[in-house]
Amino acid sequence: MRRSREIQGNILAAFNKDYTAFRYMRFPDDDGAGGRGWLSVMLNTVAVTAAVEDFNEEFSLSRRAWGQDPSLTATWVGVSLTFPGLLQVVREPERVKQDLAPFGSFMKGAAARAADLGDHGTSAPENWQFGADGAAVHAVLIVAADTESALNDKLGNIAAADAAHGVTLVHQDDGRTLAGDLRGHEHFGYKDGISQPGVKEFHREDRDNPGFRENRPGATLVEPGEFVFGHKSESGTPPEAPSWMDNGSLQVVRRLRQDVAGWNEAVVREAGKFQPHAVSPDLLGACLVGRKKDGTPLAQGQNPVTGVGPGGNDFTYENDGAGRQTPCAAHIRRTHPRHFETTQRHRIMRRGIPYGPAYTGGHDTADRGLMFVCYGTSLERQFEFVQRAWSNNPGFVPGTEGAPNGIDKVTGTLKQGASGSPDAHIVLADGQEGTVSMDRFVQTTGAVYAFTPSISTLRRL
Ligand code: HEM
């Protein structure tokens, strides 16, 4: 498993590049030859886990020893196929349809699943920049590089392959790491990319992913089958996937636009409503995320004296059932409640990067947000469950029954027609109390579901 040359790069080892293009491609209307020809070119350039992992390891070792080495560079490519794209290029589409029967959301596509995930109004597919017509996108290409010129060089080579095989670009998004003090942060200003699942046989608990400990050795590490087909999964039973899906993964791509001015204003307004007196907007923002802007979790961790520092991840909510440290509405608590039994089978491997310019203050309403990407072996049990049953659902209490609660104010929204309150009730340890009443300032502006095949499956197409 470790050092795999079969699994594509970004799934278990992050591409982690400052310049990342997302290209949504359409194959020509032919017998599949155009798409297959294009994929055979992509096969020669696609990154495998072992290469990305080796690079990331060398990068962090050399940075620790000598500081950043600008000569250590790599450009990575990953390719995934939507359900219509897969049908276009496989030799036996009817058999593939049958094989995919257990993967209903993948076959329906992201647009058909939008309403169930709360994407209505401005987030409805008719307002998306890509993916609204489920059949229009056949492949998603991710190209990740250290510099804009390295990215453009690679994109130039790829464009030649597109033209040669009649493959057209439907839409492109340009992921860019924010610069300066905001490096590693998302547009609302919070440090991102901290907590990820560790994978058995692949990550080391002590180094790669400090994870969260529950006095159970190995509890932080998830079975590889949660993210890659053909491997043991948390339930102990292999997922019902055909062998051509082995070493592949399901990919979610969502273009999530962020209204930073709207978020900031709402946080200031709502902070002012707390009783017996106002809380600071910084504190309320941290309550809604579950971490301060520098990544420090509100949770105290296992050691109340040392606590958990910026970027720390060694904590649970076990001693905070009422949400007095980390409110039950907090984004990180709702998307990962950290109870071993309920959580592990719903974990997702996140690979997001911001797009658009950094927010400059005032009424700067430029198009900016997060290219949210995640991987897993079940859309229904992982990404969709987290969004639908946890973030959006006022009935889910990630704390003790009756604890002050509310939907996720970062990404949650009530499904149209759903009952329950969209507000979040927060009671802090010092007795400060408030009911946060604000819409989410994240709008879905495009989405696709795709399958990221193994190297052997790509070769056999
Ligand atoms: C963690 C922001 C979308 C799931 C985080 C963190 C931030 C953040 C600041 C804490 C840093 C970290 O642990 O990596 C955002 C923003 C989003 C967004 C601004 C949209 C624009 C989503 C979506 C999902 C999601 C759509 C899934 C449906 C998670 C999970 C964690 C997380 C699982 C880790 C929680 C933990 O293990 O503690 N997010 N997020 N996020 N987010 Fe999001």
Coordinates of C-alpha atoms and ligand atoms in Angstrom, one line a residue:
M1 CA 0.0 0.0 0.0
R2 CA 2.6 2.5 1.1
R3 CA 4.6 3.9 -1.8
S4 CA 1.9 2.9 -4.3
R5 CA 2.6 3.3 -8.0
E6 CA -1.0 2.2 -8.7
I7 CA -3.0 4.9 -6.9
Q8 CA -3.0 8.4 -8.4
G9 CA -1.1 11.1 -6.5
N10 CA -3.5 13.5 -4.8
I11 CA -5.7 10.9 -3.0
L12 CA -3.4 9.8 -0.1
A13 CA -0.5 12.3 -0.5
A14 CA -1.5 15.9 -1.2
F15 CA -0.3 17.7 -4.3
N16 CA 0.2 20.8 -2.0
K17 CA 1.1 23.2 -4.7
D18 CA 0.6 27.0 -4.8
Y19 CA -0.7 27.0 -8.4
T20 CA -3.4 24.5 -9.2
A21 CA -5.6 24.5 -12.3
F22 CA -8.9 22.6 -12.4
R23 CA -9.9 21.8 -16.0
Y24 CA -13.3 20.4 -16.7
M25 CA -13.1 18.6 -20.1
R26 CA -15.5 17.3 -22.6
F27 CA -14.7 14.4 -25.0
P28 CA -15.7 14.5 -28.6
D29 CA -19.0 12.8 -29.7
D30 CA -17.4 9.8 -31.2
D31 CA -17.1 6.1 -30.4
G32 CA -14.9 6.9 -27.5
A33 CA -11.6 7.0 -29.5
G34 CA -11.0 10.7 -28.9
G35 CA -11.4 10.4 -25.1
R36 CA -9.3 7.2 -25.0
G37 CA -6.6 8.8 -27.1
W38 CA -6.5 11.8 -24.8
L39 CA -6.4 9.6 -21.6
S40 CA -3.5 7.7 -23.0
V41 CA -1.5 11.0 -23.2
M42 CA -2.6 11.9 -19.7
L43 CA -1.5 8.5 -18.5
N44 CA 2.1 9.4 -19.4
T45 CA 2.0 12.5 -17.2
V46 CA -0.3 11.5 -14.3
A47 CA 1.4 11.5 -10.8
V48 CA 1.4 8.4 -8.7
T49 CA 1.2 8.3 -4.9
A50 CA 4.8 7.1 -4.5
A51 CA 6.2 10.0 -6.4
V52 CA 4.2 12.6 -4.6
E53 CA 4.9 11.0 -1.2
D54 CA 8.7 10.9 -1.9
F55 CA 8.6 14.5 -3.0
N56 CA 6.7 15.7 0.0
E57 CA 9.0 13.8 2.3
E58 CA 12.1 15.2 0.7
F59 CA 10.6 18.7 0.8
S60 CA 9.8 18.6 4.5
L61 CA 13.1 17.0 5.5
S62 CA 15.1 19.5 3.5
R63 CA 13.0 22.4 4.8
R64 CA 13.6 21.3 8.3
A65 CA 17.3 21.0 7.7
W66 CA 18.1 24.0 5.5
G67 CA 14.9 26.1 5.0
Q68 CA 13.0 26.3 1.8
D69 CA 14.9 25.0 -1.2
P70 CA 13.5 26.7 -4.4
S71 CA 15.1 24.2 -6.6
L72 CA 13.0 21.4 -5.2
T73 CA 10.0 21.6 -7.5
A74 CA 7.5 19.2 -9.1
T75 CA 4.5 19.6 -11.3
W76 CA 1.7 17.1 -10.7
V77 CA -1.2 15.9 -12.8
G78 CA -4.3 14.0 -11.8
V79 CA -7.2 12.8 -14.0
S80 CA -10.7 11.7 -13.1
L81 CA -13.8 10.7 -15.0
T82 CA -17.4 11.6 -14.4
F83 CA -20.1 8.9 -15.0
P84 CA -20.9 10.2 -18.5
G85 CA -17.1 10.4 -19.2
L86 CA -16.6 6.9 -18.1
L87 CA -19.4 5.5 -20.3
Q88 CA -17.9 7.4 -23.2
V89 CA -14.5 5.7 -23.0
V90 CA -15.2 2.1 -21.7
R91 CA -15.7 -0.8 -24.1
E92 CA -18.7 -2.2 -22.2
P93 CA -20.8 0.6 -20.9
E94 CA -23.7 -1.6 -20.0
R95 CA -21.6 -3.7 -17.7
V96 CA -20.0 -0.6 -16.2
K97 CA -23.5 0.7 -15.5
Q98 CA -24.4 -2.5 -13.7
D99 CA -21.1 -2.5 -11.8
L100 CA -21.9 1.0 -10.6
A101 CA -25.3 0.2 -9.2
P102 CA -24.2 0.6 -5.6
F103 CA -22.8 4.1 -6.4
G104 CA -26.1 6.0 -7.0
S105 CA -24.9 9.5 -6.3
F106 CA -21.9 9.1 -8.6
M107 CA -24.1 8.0 -11.5
K108 CA -26.7 10.8 -10.9
G109 CA -23.9 13.4 -10.7
A110 CA -23.5 16.4 -8.5
A111 CA -26.2 18.6 -10.0
A112 CA -28.9 16.0 -9.5
R113 CA -27.8 15.7 -5.8
A114 CA -27.7 19.4 -5.2
A115 CA -31.2 20.0 -3.8
D116 CA -30.7 17.2 -1.2
L117 CA -27.5 18.9 -0.1
G118 CA -29.2 22.3 0.4
D119 CA -28.0 23.9 -2.8
H120 CA -31.0 26.0 -3.7
G121 CA -31.4 29.7 -4.5
T122 CA -28.1 31.3 -5.6
S123 CA -26.4 27.9 -5.0
A124 CA -28.8 26.0 -7.3
P125 CA -27.2 24.3 -10.3
E126 CA -28.8 26.7 -12.8
N127 CA -26.5 29.3 -11.4
W128 CA -23.3 27.2 -11.5
Q129 CA -20.4 27.9 -13.8
F130 CA -19.9 24.2 -14.6
G131 CA -21.5 20.9 -13.8
A132 CA -25.1 22.1 -14.0
D133 CA -25.6 19.9 -17.1
G134 CA -24.4 16.6 -15.6
A135 CA -23.5 15.3 -19.1
A136 CA -21.3 18.2 -20.2
V137 CA -18.2 17.4 -18.2
H138 CA -16.5 14.1 -19.0
A139 CA -13.1 14.5 -17.2
V140 CA -11.6 16.6 -14.5
L141 CA -7.9 17.4 -14.8
I142 CA -5.9 18.8 -11.9
V143 CA -2.6 20.3 -12.7
A144 CA -0.5 21.5 -9.8
A145 CA 2.8 23.4 -9.9
D146 CA 5.1 25.5 -7.8
T147 CA 5.1 28.6 -10.1
E148 CA 2.7 30.1 -12.6
S149 CA 5.2 29.6 -15.4
A150 CA 5.7 25.9 -14.6
L151 CA 1.9 25.6 -14.5
N152 CA 1.5 27.4 -17.9
D153 CA 4.2 25.2 -19.5
K154 CA 2.4 22.1 -18.4
L155 CA -1.0 23.5 -19.5
G156 CA 0.5 24.3 -22.9
N157 CA 1.6 20.7 -23.4
I158 CA -1.8 19.5 -22.3
A159 CA -3.6 21.9 -24.6
A160 CA -1.8 20.3 -27.6
A161 CA -3.2 16.9 -26.5
D162 CA -6.7 18.4 -26.2
A163 CA -6.5 19.7 -29.7
A164 CA -5.1 16.5 -31.1
H165 CA -8.0 14.4 -29.7
G166 CA -10.9 16.8 -30.1
V167 CA -11.2 17.3 -26.3
T168 CA -12.6 20.7 -25.3
L169 CA -12.4 22.8 -22.2
V170 CA -15.8 23.4 -20.5
H171 CA -14.4 25.6 -17.7
Q172 CA -11.2 26.2 -15.8
D173 CA -10.7 27.3 -12.2
D174 CA -7.4 28.6 -11.0
G175 CA -6.5 27.6 -7.4
R176 CA -4.0 29.8 -5.7
T177 CA -2.5 29.6 -2.3
L178 CA -2.9 33.0 -0.6
A179 CA 0.3 35.0 -0.1
G180 CA 2.0 36.5 3.0
D181 CA 0.4 36.2 6.4
L182 CA -2.6 34.4 4.7
R183 CA -0.5 31.6 3.4
G184 CA -2.2 28.3 4.2
H185 CA -5.4 30.2 5.2
E186 CA -8.8 30.2 3.4
H187 CA -10.4 33.5 2.4
F188 CA -12.4 34.1 5.7
G189 CA -8.9 34.2 7.2
Y190 CA -8.7 30.8 9.0
K191 CA -5.8 28.4 8.7
D192 CA -7.0 25.5 6.7
G193 CA -5.6 22.0 5.8
I194 CA -4.8 21.0 9.4
S195 CA -6.9 18.0 10.3
Q196 CA -6.9 15.0 8.0
P197 CA -7.6 11.4 8.5
G198 CA -4.4 9.2 8.9
V199 CA -4.6 6.0 6.8
K200 CA -3.4 2.6 8.2
E201 CA -0.4 1.1 6.3
F202 CA 0.2 4.5 4.8
H203 CA 0.5 7.3 7.4
R204 CA 2.4 7.1 10.6
E205 CA 0.4 8.3 13.5
D206 CA 3.3 10.0 15.2
R207 CA 4.5 12.0 12.3
D208 CA 2.2 12.4 9.3
N209 CA -1.1 13.0 11.1
P210 CA -1.1 13.7 14.8
G211 CA -4.8 13.1 14.5
F212 CA -6.9 12.8 17.7
R213 CA -6.2 10.4 20.4
E214 CA -8.8 8.6 22.4
N215 CA -6.5 6.5 24.6
R216 CA -6.9 3.8 22.0
P217 CA -3.7 3.0 20.0
G218 CA -4.3 3.4 16.4
A219 CA -7.7 5.1 16.8
T220 CA -6.7 8.0 14.6
L221 CA -5.9 5.9 11.7
V222 CA -8.6 4.9 9.2
E223 CA -8.5 1.7 7.1
P224 CA -7.3 2.5 3.5
G225 CA -10.6 1.2 2.0
E226 CA -12.3 4.3 3.3
F227 CA -10.5 6.3 0.6
V228 CA -9.3 3.8 -2.0
F229 CA -11.2 0.8 -3.4
G230 CA -9.9 -2.7 -3.1
H231 CA -8.5 -2.3 0.4
K232 CA -9.9 -3.2 3.8
S233 CA -12.5 -0.7 5.1
E234 CA -13.5 0.4 8.6
S235 CA -16.5 -2.0 8.7
G236 CA -14.2 -4.9 7.9
T237 CA -16.1 -5.9 4.8
P238 CA -14.8 -4.9 1.4
P239 CA -16.9 -2.3 -0.4
E240 CA -19.1 -3.6 -3.2
A241 CA -16.9 -2.4 -6.0
P242 CA -15.8 -4.2 -9.2
S243 CA -12.1 -4.9 -9.5
W244 CA -11.6 -2.2 -12.2
M245 CA -12.3 0.3 -9.4
D246 CA -9.4 -1.1 -7.2
N247 CA -6.9 1.6 -6.2
G248 CA -9.3 4.2 -7.5
S249 CA -11.3 6.8 -5.5
L250 CA -14.4 8.9 -5.8
Q251 CA -13.7 12.6 -6.1
V252 CA -15.9 15.6 -5.2
V253 CA -15.0 19.0 -6.6
R254 CA -17.0 22.0 -5.5
R255 CA -16.4 25.6 -6.3
L256 CA -17.5 27.4 -3.1
R257 CA -17.6 31.1 -3.5
Q258 CA -17.0 33.0 -0.3
D259 CA -18.6 36.4 0.5
V260 CA -15.9 37.6 2.9
A261 CA -17.4 41.1 3.5
G262 CA -20.8 39.5 4.2
W263 CA -19.2 37.0 6.7
N264 CA -17.2 39.7 8.5
E265 CA -20.2 42.1 8.8
A266 CA -22.5 39.3 10.1
V267 CA -19.9 38.1 12.6
V268 CA -19.6 41.7 14.0
R269 CA -23.4 42.1 14.1
E270 CA -24.0 38.8 15.8
A271 CA -21.2 39.2 18.3
G272 CA -22.8 42.4 19.4
K273 CA -26.0 40.5 20.3
F274 CA -24.4 38.3 23.0
Q275 CA -25.6 38.6 26.6
P276 CA -24.9 39.7 29.2
H277 CA -22.5 41.7 27.0
A278 CA -21.1 41.5 23.5
V279 CA -18.3 39.1 22.6
S280 CA -15.5 40.1 20.3
P281 CA -16.0 39.3 16.6
D282 CA -12.7 37.3 16.7
L283 CA -14.2 35.1 19.4
L284 CA -17.5 34.5 17.6
G285 CA -15.7 33.7 14.3
A286 CA -13.5 31.2 16.2
C287 CA -16.7 29.7 17.7
L288 CA -18.3 29.3 14.3
V289 CA -15.2 27.6 12.9
G290 CA -14.0 25.8 16.0
R291 CA -10.5 27.3 15.6
K292 CA -9.0 30.8 15.8
K293 CA -7.6 32.3 12.6
D294 CA -4.1 31.0 13.4
G295 CA -5.5 27.5 13.6
T296 CA -5.5 27.2 17.4
P297 CA -8.5 25.0 18.4
L298 CA -10.9 26.3 21.0
A299 CA -10.9 22.8 22.4
Q300 CA -8.5 22.5 25.4
G301 CA -7.1 19.1 24.4
Q302 CA -6.1 16.3 26.7
N303 CA -3.7 18.4 28.6
P304 CA -5.5 21.4 30.1
V305 CA -2.2 23.0 31.2
T306 CA -0.4 23.0 27.9
G307 CA -3.6 23.1 25.8
V308 CA -3.3 22.7 22.0
G309 CA -1.3 25.3 20.0
P310 CA -1.8 26.7 16.5
G311 CA -2.3 23.9 14.1
G312 CA -2.7 21.4 16.9
N313 CA -5.0 18.5 16.4
D314 CA -4.7 16.3 19.5
F315 CA -8.1 16.8 21.1
T316 CA -11.6 15.5 21.3
Y317 CA -14.8 17.0 22.5
E318 CA -15.2 14.3 25.2
N319 CA -15.0 16.8 28.1
D320 CA -17.1 19.4 26.4
G321 CA -20.5 17.8 25.8
A322 CA -22.3 21.1 26.2
G323 CA -20.2 22.9 23.7
R324 CA -18.9 25.5 26.1
Q325 CA -15.4 25.5 24.6
T326 CA -16.2 24.4 21.0
P327 CA -19.9 25.1 20.3
C328 CA -21.8 22.3 18.7
A329 CA -22.4 24.6 15.7
A330 CA -18.7 25.0 15.0
H331 CA -17.7 23.9 11.5
I332 CA -15.0 21.5 12.6
R333 CA -17.2 19.9 15.3
R334 CA -20.1 19.3 13.0
T335 CA -18.0 18.0 10.1
H336 CA -15.9 15.7 12.4
P337 CA -17.4 15.2 15.8
R338 CA -14.4 13.1 16.9
H339 CA -16.4 10.2 18.6
F340 CA -14.6 7.2 17.3
E341 CA -17.7 5.0 16.7
T342 CA -19.7 7.6 14.8
T343 CA -17.0 9.4 13.0
Q344 CA -14.5 7.1 11.3
R345 CA -16.7 5.9 8.5
H346 CA -17.7 9.4 7.6
R347 CA -14.2 10.8 7.2
I348 CA -13.1 12.6 4.0
M349 CA -9.7 13.3 2.6
R350 CA -9.8 17.1 1.9
R351 CA -7.6 18.6 -0.8
G352 CA -8.9 22.2 -1.1
I353 CA -7.1 25.3 -2.3
P354 CA -8.4 28.9 -2.5
Y355 CA -9.2 30.6 -5.8
G356 CA -9.5 34.3 -6.5
P357 CA -7.7 37.3 -5.0
A358 CA -7.2 37.8 -1.3
Y359 CA -9.9 40.0 0.3
T360 CA -8.7 43.6 0.5
G361 CA -11.4 45.0 2.9
G362 CA -14.6 47.0 2.6
H363 CA -17.1 46.0 0.0
D364 CA -14.6 44.1 -2.1
T365 CA -16.9 41.5 -3.7
A366 CA -14.5 39.9 -6.2
D367 CA -15.2 36.2 -7.0
R368 CA -13.1 34.3 -4.5
G369 CA -13.6 31.1 -2.6
L370 CA -12.4 27.6 -2.0
M371 CA -12.0 24.9 -4.6
F372 CA -13.2 22.2 -2.2
V373 CA -11.9 18.7 -3.3
C374 CA -12.3 15.5 -1.3
Y375 CA -11.8 11.8 -1.9
G376 CA -13.5 8.7 -0.5
T377 CA -15.0 5.4 -1.5
S378 CA -18.7 6.4 -0.8
L379 CA -20.2 9.8 -1.7
E380 CA -23.3 8.9 0.2
R381 CA -21.5 7.8 3.4
Q382 CA -18.7 10.4 3.4
F383 CA -19.0 13.8 1.6
E384 CA -22.8 13.8 1.3
F385 CA -23.4 12.5 4.8
V386 CA -21.2 15.2 6.3
Q387 CA -22.9 18.0 4.3
R388 CA -26.5 16.7 4.6
A389 CA -26.7 14.9 7.9
W390 CA -24.2 16.9 9.9
S391 CA -23.5 20.5 8.6
N392 CA -27.1 21.2 7.4
N393 CA -29.1 19.3 9.9
P394 CA -30.4 21.1 13.1
G395 CA -31.4 17.7 14.5
F396 CA -27.8 16.5 14.7
V397 CA -26.2 17.3 18.1
P398 CA -22.4 16.7 18.2
G399 CA -22.5 16.9 22.0
T400 CA -24.7 15.8 24.8
E401 CA -28.5 15.6 24.2
G402 CA -30.1 19.1 24.7
A403 CA -26.7 21.0 24.4
P404 CA -27.0 24.4 22.8
N405 CA -26.8 23.6 19.1
G406 CA -27.3 24.9 15.5
I407 CA -26.3 24.3 11.9
D408 CA -22.8 24.9 10.6
K409 CA -22.6 28.6 9.9
V410 CA -19.6 28.2 7.5
T411 CA -21.0 25.7 5.0
G412 CA -24.4 24.6 6.4
T413 CA -27.8 25.6 5.1
L414 CA -31.3 24.2 5.6
K415 CA -32.5 22.1 2.8
Q416 CA -35.5 23.8 1.1
G417 CA -38.6 23.0 3.0
A418 CA -36.8 21.4 5.9
S419 CA -38.1 22.0 9.4
G420 CA -36.0 23.2 12.2
S421 CA -34.2 26.4 13.0
P422 CA -31.2 27.7 10.9
D423 CA -29.9 29.5 13.9
A424 CA -27.0 28.5 16.2
H425 CA -27.3 28.8 19.9
I426 CA -24.0 29.3 21.7
V427 CA -23.3 29.3 25.5
L428 CA -19.7 29.7 26.4
A429 CA -17.8 28.6 29.6
D430 CA -17.9 32.1 31.0
G431 CA -21.7 32.3 30.7
Q432 CA -21.8 34.5 27.6
E433 CA -24.8 33.5 25.5
G434 CA -26.2 34.3 22.1
T435 CA -28.3 33.0 19.2
V436 CA -26.4 33.5 15.9
S437 CA -28.8 34.2 13.1
M438 CA -27.0 34.5 9.8
D439 CA -27.1 32.8 6.4
R440 CA -24.0 31.0 5.2
F441 CA -21.7 33.2 3.2
V442 CA -20.5 30.3 1.0
Q443 CA -22.3 29.8 -2.3
T444 CA -21.9 26.7 -4.5
T445 CA -21.0 27.9 -7.9
G446 CA -20.1 24.6 -9.6
A447 CA -19.7 21.0 -8.7
V448 CA -18.8 17.6 -10.2
Y449 CA -18.5 14.0 -8.9
A450 CA -15.8 12.0 -10.6
F451 CA -13.9 8.7 -10.3
T452 CA -10.1 8.8 -10.1
P453 CA -9.0 5.5 -11.6
S454 CA -5.9 3.5 -10.8
I455 CA -3.0 3.6 -13.2
S456 CA -3.8 0.0 -14.4
T457 CA -7.4 0.9 -15.1
L458 CA -6.4 4.1 -17.0
R459 CA -4.0 1.9 -19.1
R460 CA -6.7 -0.7 -19.9
L461 CA -9.3 1.9 -21.1
Ligands
HEM1 C1 -11.9 21.9 8.6 C2 -13.0 26.1 6.4 C3 -15.9 23.6 3.3 C4 -15.3 19.6 6.0 C5 -11.9 23.2 8.3 C6 -11.1 24.3 8.9 C7 -11.5 25.4 8.2 C8 -12.4 25.1 7.2 C9 -10.9 26.8 8.5 C10 -10.2 24.1 10.0 C11 -8.8 23.7 9.6 C12 -8.5 22.2 9.4 O1 -8.7 21.4 10.3 O2 -8.1 21.8 8.3 C13 -13.9 25.8 5.4 C14 -14.4 26.7 4.4 C15 -15.2 26.1 3.6 C16 -15.2 24.7 4.0 C17 -14.1 28.2 4.5 C18 -16.0 26.5 2.4 C19 -15.7 27.6 1.7 C20 -16.1 22.4 3.8 C21 -17.0 21.4 3.3 C22 -16.8 20.3 4.1 C23 -15.8 20.5 5.1 C24 -17.9 21.6 2.1 C25 -17.5 18.9 4.0 C26 -18.8 18.8 3.6 C27 -14.3 19.9 6.9 C28 -13.7 18.9 7.7 C29 -12.7 19.5 8.5 C30 -12.8 20.9 8.1 C31 -14.1 17.4 7.8 C32 -11.8 18.9 9.5 C33 -12.5 18.9 10.9 C34 -11.6 18.2 11.9 O3 -11.1 17.1 11.7 O4 -11.4 18.9 12.9 N1 -12.7 23.8 7.3 N2 -14.4 24.5 5.1 N3 -15.4 21.8 4.9 N4 -13.7 21.1 7.1 FE1 -14.1 22.8 6.1

